[in-house]
Amino acid sequence: MLTVLAGLAFGLSLIVAIGAQNTFVIQQGVRGEHVGAVVAVCIASDVLLIGVGVAGAGALVAAAPGLVTVLRLAGAAFLLGYGALALRRAWRPGALRADPSGAAVPLASVVATTAALTWLNPHVYLDTVVLLGSVAAAHGDERWWFGLGAALGSVAWFTALGHGARLLRPVFARPAAWRVLDVGVAVVMVVLAVQLVAGP
C-alpha cells in the first residue's frame, strides 16, 4: 500500500504542472467539447507510458539521444503552430457555446490534437518513461505497485481537470474571457516550444 501511495504522489508531481496537455484539457473542459474522449486519451497514454517505463524501456530511450532530439523539434513545431491558432482565435473571441453534444469541433480533430500534445512532447518520455521508470525500478519487485499508484494519479488528475473545468463556464460566457484564455494558451505554447528547442 505504501508503494502505491508513493507512486501516486510521484506520478502527480510529474503531471500536475500546467503544460501543453493540461492547458488543452482545461480548454476542452471549459468548452464542454468531447471532454470524455480527451480525458480518456490522456489517461490511456499515461498508463501506457508508465507501463513502458516500469517495464524498463527508460534505458532504451536514454540511450537514443537522436530520437529525443527529433521528438523535441517536432514537438516545438507543433506547439508553435497550436499557439499561433490560439492567438488567431484571441483576435476574434466568442462567448462560450456549451454544446453538450460537443459538435462544434469534430471528435477526430480533438482526439488527434490531444494525442499530438501528448506524444510529440519529449518531456513525456523523459519524465514518465525514464524518470518514473528509474524510480519504480528502485522498488524492486514492488515496482508494478508503484506504477499502479502513478497510473491512479493520472486517472484522478485528468478526470478532475477535464470535468472540473466546467465550473468555469459562467466566466467564459463573456468573449473577453476567451480572449484572455487564448492569449494565455498561446503564451504557454510558445514558452514550451522555446524550452524544447533550448533543451534541458
Coordinates of N, CA and C in Angstrom, one line a residue:
M1 N 0.8 -1.2 0.0 CA 0.0 0.0 0.0 C 0.9 1.3 0.0
L2 N 1.9 1.3 0.8 CA 2.8 2.4 0.8 C 3.5 2.7 -0.5
T3 N 3.8 1.6 -1.2 CA 4.4 1.7 -2.5 C 3.4 2.3 -3.5
V4 N 2.2 1.9 -3.4 CA 1.1 2.5 -4.3 C 1.0 4.0 -4.0
L5 N 1.0 4.4 -2.8 CA 0.9 5.8 -2.4 C 2.1 6.6 -2.9
A6 N 3.3 6.0 -2.8 CA 4.5 6.6 -3.3 C 4.4 6.9 -4.8
G7 N 3.9 5.9 -5.5 CA 3.7 6.0 -6.9 C 2.7 7.1 -7.2
L8 N 1.6 7.1 -6.5 CA 0.6 8.1 -6.7 C 1.1 9.5 -6.5
A9 N 1.9 9.7 -5.4 CA 2.4 11.1 -5.1 C 3.5 11.5 -6.2
F10 N 4.3 10.5 -6.6 CA 5.3 10.8 -7.6 C 4.7 11.1 -9.0
G11 N 3.7 10.3 -9.3 CA 3.0 10.5 -10.6 C 2.3 11.8 -10.7
L12 N 1.7 12.2 -9.6 CA 1.0 13.6 -9.6 C 2.0 14.7 -9.6
S13 N 3.2 14.5 -9.0 CA 4.2 15.5 -9.1 C 4.7 15.8 -10.5
L14 N 4.6 14.8 -11.4 CA 5.1 14.9 -12.7 C 4.0 15.5 -13.6
I15 N 2.7 15.3 -13.4 CA 1.7 15.7 -14.3 C 0.9 16.9 -13.9
V16 N 1.0 17.4 -12.6 CA 0.2 18.5 -12.2 C 0.7 19.8 -12.8
A17 N 1.9 20.0 -13.1 CA 2.4 21.2 -13.7 C 1.6 21.6 -14.9
I18 N 1.2 22.8 -15.1 CA 0.5 23.2 -16.2 C 1.4 23.3 -17.5
G19 N 1.1 22.4 -18.4 CA 1.8 22.4 -19.7 C 0.9 22.4 -20.8
A20 N 1.3 22.0 -22.0 CA 0.5 22.0 -23.2 C -0.7 21.1 -23.0
Q21 N -0.4 19.9 -22.5 CA -1.5 18.9 -22.4 C -2.6 19.3 -21.4
N22 N -2.1 19.7 -20.2 CA -3.1 20.2 -19.2 C -3.9 21.4 -19.7
T23 N -3.2 22.3 -20.4 CA -3.9 23.5 -20.9 C -5.0 23.1 -21.8
F24 N -4.7 22.2 -22.7 CA -5.7 21.7 -23.7 C -6.9 21.1 -23.0
V25 N -6.6 20.3 -22.0 CA -7.7 19.6 -21.2 C -8.6 20.6 -20.6
I26 N -8.0 21.6 -20.0 CA -8.8 22.7 -19.4 C -9.6 23.4 -20.4
Q27 N -9.0 23.7 -21.5 CA -9.7 24.4 -22.6 C -10.9 23.6 -23.1
Q28 N -10.7 22.3 -23.3 CA -11.8 21.5 -23.8 C -12.9 21.3 -22.7
G29 N -12.4 21.3 -21.4 CA -13.4 21.1 -20.3 C -14.3 22.3 -20.2
V30 N -13.7 23.5 -20.4 CA -14.5 24.7 -20.4 C -15.5 24.8 -21.5
R31 N -15.0 24.4 -22.7 CA -15.8 24.4 -23.9 C -16.9 23.3 -23.8
G32 N -16.7 22.3 -23.1 CA -17.6 21.2 -23.0 C -17.6 20.3 -24.3
E33 N -16.5 20.3 -24.9 CA -16.4 19.5 -26.2 C -15.6 18.2 -26.1
H34 N -16.2 17.1 -26.2 CA -15.6 15.8 -26.2 C -14.6 15.6 -25.0
V35 N -15.1 16.1 -23.8 CA -14.2 16.0 -22.6 C -13.9 14.6 -22.3
G36 N -14.9 13.7 -22.4 CA -14.6 12.3 -22.0 C -13.5 11.7 -22.9
A37 N -13.5 12.0 -24.2 CA -12.5 11.5 -25.2 C -11.2 12.1 -24.8
V38 N -11.1 13.3 -24.5 CA -9.8 14.0 -24.2 C -9.2 13.4 -23.0
V39 N -10.0 13.2 -21.9 CA -9.6 12.6 -20.7 C -9.1 11.2 -20.9
A40 N -9.9 10.4 -21.7 CA -9.6 9.0 -22.0 C -8.2 8.9 -22.7
V41 N -8.0 9.8 -23.7 CA -6.7 9.7 -24.4 C -5.5 10.0 -23.5
C42 N -5.7 11.0 -22.7 CA -4.6 11.4 -21.7 C -4.3 10.3 -20.8
I43 N -5.4 9.7 -20.2 CA -5.2 8.6 -19.2 C -4.6 7.4 -19.9
A44 N -5.1 7.0 -21.0 CA -4.6 5.8 -21.7 C -3.1 6.0 -22.1
S45 N -2.8 7.2 -22.6 CA -1.4 7.5 -23.0 C -0.5 7.4 -21.7
D46 N -0.9 8.0 -20.6 CA -0.1 8.0 -19.4 C 0.1 6.5 -18.9
V47 N -1.0 5.8 -18.9 CA -0.9 4.4 -18.4 C 0.0 3.6 -19.2
L48 N -0.1 3.7 -20.5 CA 0.8 3.0 -21.4 C 2.3 3.4 -21.2
L49 N 2.5 4.7 -21.1 CA 3.9 5.2 -20.9 C 4.5 4.8 -19.6
I50 N 3.6 4.8 -18.5 CA 4.0 4.3 -17.2 C 4.4 2.9 -17.3
G51 N 3.6 2.1 -17.9 CA 3.9 0.6 -18.1 C 5.2 0.4 -18.8
V52 N 5.4 1.1 -19.8 CA 6.7 1.0 -20.6 C 7.9 1.4 -19.7
G53 N 7.7 2.4 -18.9 CA 8.8 2.9 -18.0 C 9.1 1.9 -17.0
V54 N 8.0 1.4 -16.3 CA 8.2 0.4 -15.3 C 8.8 -0.9 -15.8
A55 N 8.5 -1.2 -17.1 CA 9.0 -2.5 -17.7 C 10.5 -2.3 -18.0
G56 N 11.0 -1.1 -17.9 CA 12.4 -0.9 -18.1 C 12.9 -0.3 -19.4
A57 N 11.9 0.2 -20.2 CA 12.3 0.8 -21.5 C 12.9 2.1 -21.4
G58 N 13.0 2.7 -20.2 CA 13.6 4.0 -20.0 C 15.0 4.0 -20.4
A59 N 15.7 2.9 -20.2 CA 17.1 2.9 -20.5 C 17.3 3.0 -22.0
L60 N 16.4 2.4 -22.8 CA 16.4 2.4 -24.3 C 16.3 3.9 -24.8
V61 N 15.3 4.6 -24.2 CA 15.1 6.0 -24.6 C 16.3 6.8 -24.2
A62 N 16.9 6.6 -23.0 CA 18.0 7.4 -22.6 C 19.2 7.1 -23.5
A63 N 19.3 5.9 -24.1 CA 20.4 5.6 -25.0 C 20.2 6.0 -26.4
A64 N 19.1 6.7 -26.7 CA 18.8 7.1 -28.1 C 18.6 8.6 -28.1
P65 N 19.7 9.4 -27.9 CA 19.5 10.9 -27.9 C 19.1 11.4 -29.2
G66 N 19.3 10.8 -30.3 CA 18.9 11.2 -31.6 C 17.3 11.2 -31.7
L67 N 16.7 10.2 -31.1 CA 15.3 10.1 -31.1 C 14.7 11.2 -30.3
V68 N 15.3 11.5 -29.1 CA 14.8 12.6 -28.3 C 14.9 13.9 -29.0
T69 N 16.0 14.1 -29.7 CA 16.1 15.4 -30.5 C 15.1 15.6 -31.5
V70 N 14.8 14.5 -32.3 CA 13.7 14.6 -33.3 C 12.4 14.9 -32.6
L71 N 12.1 14.2 -31.5 CA 10.8 14.5 -30.8 C 10.8 15.9 -30.3
R72 N 11.9 16.4 -29.8 CA 12.0 17.7 -29.3 C 11.6 18.8 -30.4
L73 N 12.2 18.6 -31.6 CA 12.0 19.6 -32.7 C 10.6 19.5 -33.2
A74 N 10.1 18.2 -33.4 CA 8.7 18.0 -33.8 C 7.7 18.6 -32.8
G75 N 7.9 18.4 -31.6 CA 7.1 18.9 -30.5 C 7.1 20.4 -30.5
A76 N 8.2 21.1 -30.7 CA 8.3 22.5 -30.7 C 7.6 23.1 -31.9
A77 N 7.7 22.5 -33.1 CA 7.0 22.9 -34.2 C 5.5 22.9 -34.0
F78 N 5.0 21.7 -33.5 CA 3.6 21.6 -33.2 C 3.1 22.6 -32.2
L79 N 3.8 22.8 -31.2 CA 3.4 23.8 -30.1 C 3.3 25.2 -30.7
L80 N 4.3 25.6 -31.5 CA 4.2 26.9 -32.2 C 3.0 27.1 -33.1
G81 N 2.7 26.0 -33.8 CA 1.5 26.1 -34.7 C 0.3 26.2 -33.9
Y82 N 0.2 25.4 -32.8 CA -1.0 25.4 -32.0 C -1.2 26.8 -31.3
G83 N 0.0 27.3 -30.9 CA 0.0 28.7 -30.2 C -0.5 29.7 -31.2
A84 N -0.1 29.6 -32.5 CA -0.5 30.6 -33.5 C -2.0 30.5 -33.7
L85 N -2.6 29.3 -33.7 CA -4.0 29.2 -33.8 C -4.8 29.8 -32.6
A86 N -4.2 29.6 -31.4 CA -4.8 30.2 -30.3 C -4.8 31.7 -30.3
L87 N -3.7 32.3 -30.8 CA -3.5 33.7 -30.9 C -4.5 34.3 -32.0
R88 N -4.7 33.5 -33.0 CA -5.7 34.0 -34.0 C -7.1 34.0 -33.5
R89 N -7.4 33.0 -32.6 CA -8.7 32.9 -32.0 C -8.9 34.1 -31.1
A90 N -7.8 34.6 -30.5 CA -7.9 35.7 -29.5 C -8.3 37.0 -30.2
W91 N -8.1 37.1 -31.5 CA -8.5 38.3 -32.2 C -9.9 38.3 -32.5
R92 N -10.5 37.1 -32.5 CA -12.0 37.0 -32.7 C -12.6 36.1 -31.7
P93 N -12.6 36.5 -30.4 CA -13.2 35.7 -29.4 C -14.7 35.6 -29.5
G94 N -15.2 34.5 -29.0 CA -16.7 34.3 -29.0 C -17.1 33.9 -27.6
A95 N -18.4 34.0 -27.3 CA -18.9 33.6 -26.0 C -18.9 32.1 -26.0
L96 N -18.9 31.5 -24.8 CA -19.0 30.1 -24.6 C -20.2 29.5 -25.3
R97 N -20.0 28.5 -26.1 CA -21.1 27.7 -26.6 C -21.1 26.3 -25.9
A98 N -21.9 26.2 -24.9 CA -21.9 25.0 -24.2 C -22.8 24.0 -24.9
D99 N -22.2 23.3 -25.9 CA -22.9 22.3 -26.7 C -22.7 21.0 -26.0
P100 N -23.7 20.4 -25.4 CA -23.5 19.1 -24.7 C -23.0 18.0 -25.6
S101 N -23.4 18.1 -26.9 CA -23.0 17.1 -27.9 C -21.6 17.2 -28.3
G102 N -21.0 18.4 -28.0 CA -19.6 18.6 -28.4 C -19.4 18.7 -29.9
A103 N -20.5 19.1 -30.7 CA -20.4 19.1 -32.1 C -19.7 20.3 -32.7
A104 N -19.3 21.2 -32.0 CA -18.6 22.4 -32.5 C -17.3 22.1 -33.2
V105 N -16.6 21.1 -32.7 CA -15.3 20.6 -33.3 C -15.4 19.1 -33.5
P106 N -15.0 18.6 -34.6 CA -15.1 17.2 -34.9 C -14.3 16.4 -33.8
L107 N -14.8 15.3 -33.4 CA -14.2 14.4 -32.5 C -12.8 14.0 -32.9
A108 N -12.7 13.6 -34.2 CA -11.4 13.2 -34.7 C -10.3 14.2 -34.5
S109 N -10.7 15.5 -34.8 CA -9.7 16.6 -34.6 C -9.3 16.8 -33.2
V110 N -10.2 16.7 -32.3 CA -9.9 16.9 -30.9 C -9.0 15.7 -30.4
V111 N -9.3 14.5 -30.8 CA -8.5 13.3 -30.3 C -7.1 13.4 -30.9
A112 N -7.0 13.8 -32.2 CA -5.7 14.0 -32.8 C -4.9 15.0 -32.1
T113 N -5.5 16.1 -31.8 CA -4.8 17.2 -31.1 C -4.3 16.7 -29.7
T114 N -5.2 16.1 -29.0 CA -4.8 15.5 -27.7 C -3.6 14.6 -27.8
A115 N -3.7 13.7 -28.8 CA -2.6 12.7 -29.0 C -1.3 13.4 -29.3
A116 N -1.4 14.4 -30.2 CA -0.2 15.1 -30.6 C 0.4 15.9 -29.4
L117 N -0.4 16.5 -28.6 CA 0.1 17.3 -27.5 C 0.8 16.3 -26.5
T118 N 0.3 15.1 -26.5 CA 0.9 14.1 -25.6 C 2.1 13.4 -26.1
W119 N 2.0 12.9 -27.3 CA 3.1 12.0 -27.8 C 4.2 12.8 -28.6
L120 N 4.0 14.0 -28.9 CA 5.1 14.8 -29.5 C 5.8 15.6 -28.5
N121 N 5.5 15.4 -27.2 CA 6.2 16.1 -26.2 C 7.3 15.2 -25.6
P122 N 8.6 15.5 -25.9 CA 9.7 14.7 -25.4 C 9.8 14.6 -23.9
H123 N 9.2 15.6 -23.2 CA 9.3 15.5 -21.7 C 8.4 14.4 -21.2
V124 N 7.4 14.0 -22.0 CA 6.6 12.8 -21.6 C 7.5 11.6 -21.5
Y125 N 8.4 11.4 -22.4 CA 9.2 10.2 -22.4 C 10.3 10.3 -21.3
L126 N 10.9 11.5 -21.2 CA 11.9 11.7 -20.2 C 11.4 11.6 -18.8
D127 N 10.2 12.2 -18.5 CA 9.6 12.2 -17.2 C 8.9 10.8 -16.9
T128 N 8.0 10.4 -17.7 CA 7.2 9.3 -17.4 C 7.9 8.0 -17.7
V129 N 8.7 7.9 -18.8 CA 9.3 6.6 -19.1 C 10.7 6.5 -18.4
V130 N 11.5 7.5 -18.5 CA 12.9 7.4 -18.0 C 12.9 7.7 -16.5
L131 N 12.4 8.8 -16.0 CA 12.5 9.2 -14.6 C 11.6 8.3 -13.8
L132 N 10.3 8.2 -14.1 CA 9.4 7.4 -13.3 C 9.8 5.9 -13.4
G133 N 10.3 5.5 -14.5 CA 10.7 4.1 -14.7 C 11.9 3.8 -13.8
S134 N 12.8 4.8 -13.7 CA 14.0 4.6 -12.8 C 13.6 4.6 -11.3
V135 N 12.7 5.5 -10.9 CA 12.3 5.5 -9.5 C 11.5 4.2 -9.2
A136 N 10.7 3.7 -10.2 CA 10.0 2.5 -10.0 C 10.9 1.3 -9.8
A137 N 12.0 1.3 -10.6 CA 13.0 0.2 -10.5 C 13.6 0.1 -9.1
A138 N 13.7 1.2 -8.5 CA 14.3 1.2 -7.1 C 13.4 0.5 -6.1
H139 N 12.2 0.2 -6.5 CA 11.3 -0.5 -5.6 C 11.3 -2.0 -5.8
G140 N 12.2 -2.4 -6.7 CA 12.4 -3.9 -6.9 C 11.1 -4.6 -7.4
D141 N 10.8 -5.7 -6.6 CA 9.7 -6.5 -7.0 C 8.3 -5.7 -6.9
E142 N 8.3 -4.6 -6.1 CA 7.1 -3.9 -5.9 C 7.0 -2.7 -6.9
R143 N 7.8 -2.7 -8.0 CA 7.8 -1.6 -8.9 C 6.5 -1.5 -9.7
W144 N 5.8 -2.6 -9.9 CA 4.5 -2.6 -10.6 C 3.4 -1.9 -9.7
W145 N 3.5 -2.1 -8.4 CA 2.6 -1.4 -7.4 C 2.9 0.1 -7.5
F146 N 4.1 0.5 -7.6 CA 4.5 1.9 -7.8 C 3.9 2.4 -9.0
G147 N 4.0 1.7 -10.1 CA 3.4 2.1 -11.4 C 1.9 2.2 -11.3
L148 N 1.3 1.3 -10.6 CA -0.2 1.3 -10.4 C -0.6 2.6 -9.7
G149 N 0.2 3.0 -8.7 CA -0.1 4.3 -8.0 C 0.0 5.5 -8.9
A150 N 1.1 5.5 -9.7 CA 1.3 6.6 -10.7 C 0.1 6.6 -11.7
A151 N -0.4 5.4 -12.1 CA -1.5 5.4 -13.1 C -2.8 5.9 -12.4
L152 N -3.0 5.6 -11.1 CA -4.2 6.1 -10.4 C -4.1 7.6 -10.3
G153 N -2.9 8.1 -10.1 CA -2.7 9.6 -10.0 C -3.1 10.2 -11.4
S154 N -2.8 9.6 -12.4 CA -3.1 10.1 -13.8 C -4.6 10.1 -14.0
V155 N -5.3 9.0 -13.6 CA -6.7 8.9 -13.7 C -7.4 10.0 -12.9
A156 N -7.0 10.2 -11.7 CA -7.6 11.2 -10.8 C -7.4 12.6 -11.3
W157 N -6.2 12.9 -11.8 CA -5.8 14.2 -12.2 C -6.6 14.6 -13.4
F158 N -6.5 13.8 -14.5 CA -7.2 14.2 -15.7 C -8.7 14.2 -15.6
T159 N -9.2 13.3 -14.8 CA -10.7 13.3 -14.7 C -11.1 14.6 -14.0
A160 N -10.4 15.0 -12.9 CA -10.8 16.2 -12.2 C -10.5 17.4 -13.0
L161 N -9.5 17.4 -13.8 CA -9.1 18.6 -14.6 C -10.1 18.8 -15.7
G162 N -10.4 17.7 -16.4 CA -11.3 17.8 -17.6 C -12.8 18.1 -17.2
H163 N -13.3 17.4 -16.2 CA -14.7 17.6 -15.8 C -14.9 18.7 -14.8
G164 N -13.8 19.1 -14.1 CA -13.9 20.2 -13.1 C -13.9 21.6 -13.8
A165 N -13.3 21.6 -15.0 CA -13.2 22.9 -15.8 C -14.5 23.5 -16.1
R166 N -15.6 22.6 -16.1 CA -16.9 23.1 -16.5 C -17.4 24.2 -15.5
L167 N -16.8 24.1 -14.3 CA -17.2 25.1 -13.2 C -16.9 26.5 -13.7
L168 N -16.0 26.7 -14.6 CA -15.5 28.0 -15.1 C -16.4 28.5 -16.2
R169 N -17.4 27.7 -16.7 CA -18.2 28.1 -17.8 C -18.9 29.5 -17.6
P170 N -19.4 29.8 -16.4 CA -20.1 31.2 -16.3 C -19.1 32.3 -16.6
V171 N -17.8 32.1 -16.2 CA -16.8 33.1 -16.5 C -16.6 33.3 -18.0
F172 N -16.6 32.1 -18.7 CA -16.3 32.2 -20.1 C -17.5 32.4 -21.0
A173 N -18.6 32.9 -20.4 CA -19.8 33.3 -21.2 C -19.5 34.7 -21.8
R174 N -18.4 35.3 -21.4 CA -18.0 36.6 -22.0 C -16.9 36.4 -23.0
P175 N -17.0 37.1 -24.2 CA -15.9 37.0 -25.2 C -14.6 37.4 -24.6
A176 N -14.5 38.4 -23.8 CA -13.2 38.9 -23.2 C -12.5 37.8 -22.5
A177 N -13.3 36.9 -21.8 CA -12.6 35.8 -21.0 C -12.0 34.8 -22.0
W178 N -12.6 34.6 -23.1 CA -12.0 33.7 -24.1 C -10.7 34.3 -24.7
R179 N -10.7 35.6 -24.9 CA -9.5 36.3 -25.4 C -8.4 36.1 -24.4
V180 N -8.6 36.2 -23.1 CA -7.6 36.1 -22.1 C -7.1 34.6 -22.1
L181 N -8.0 33.6 -22.2 CA -7.7 32.2 -22.2 C -6.8 31.9 -23.4
D182 N -7.2 32.3 -24.6 CA -6.5 32.0 -25.8 C -5.1 32.7 -25.9
V183 N -5.0 33.9 -25.4 CA -3.7 34.5 -25.3 C -2.8 33.8 -24.3
G184 N -3.4 33.3 -23.2 CA -2.7 32.5 -22.2 C -2.2 31.2 -22.8
V185 N -3.1 30.6 -23.6 CA -2.7 29.3 -24.2 C -1.5 29.5 -25.2
A186 N -1.6 30.6 -26.0 CA -0.6 30.9 -27.0 C 0.8 31.2 -26.2
V187 N 0.7 31.9 -25.1 CA 2.0 32.2 -24.4 C 2.6 30.9 -23.9
V188 N 1.7 30.0 -23.3 CA 2.2 28.7 -22.7 C 2.9 27.9 -23.8
M189 N 2.2 27.8 -25.0 CA 2.7 27.0 -26.1 C 4.0 27.5 -26.6
V190 N 4.2 28.8 -26.8 CA 5.4 29.4 -27.3 C 6.5 29.2 -26.3
V191 N 6.3 29.4 -25.0 CA 7.3 29.2 -23.9 C 7.7 27.8 -23.9
L192 N 6.8 26.8 -24.0 CA 7.2 25.4 -24.0 C 8.0 25.1 -25.3
A193 N 7.6 25.6 -26.4 CA 8.3 25.4 -27.6 C 9.8 25.9 -27.5
V194 N 10.0 27.1 -27.0 CA 11.3 27.6 -26.8 C 12.1 26.7 -25.9
Q195 N 11.5 26.3 -24.8 CA 12.2 25.4 -23.8 C 12.6 24.1 -24.5
L196 N 11.7 23.5 -25.4 CA 12.1 22.3 -26.1 C 13.3 22.5 -27.0
V197 N 13.3 23.6 -27.7 CA 14.4 23.8 -28.6 C 15.7 24.1 -27.9
A198 N 15.6 24.8 -26.7 CA 16.7 25.2 -26.0 C 17.3 24.0 -25.2
G199 N 16.5 23.0 -25.0 CA 16.9 21.8 -24.3 C 16.9 21.9 -22.8
P200 N 17.3 20.9 -22.1 CA 17.2 20.9 -20.6 C 18.1 21.9 -20.0

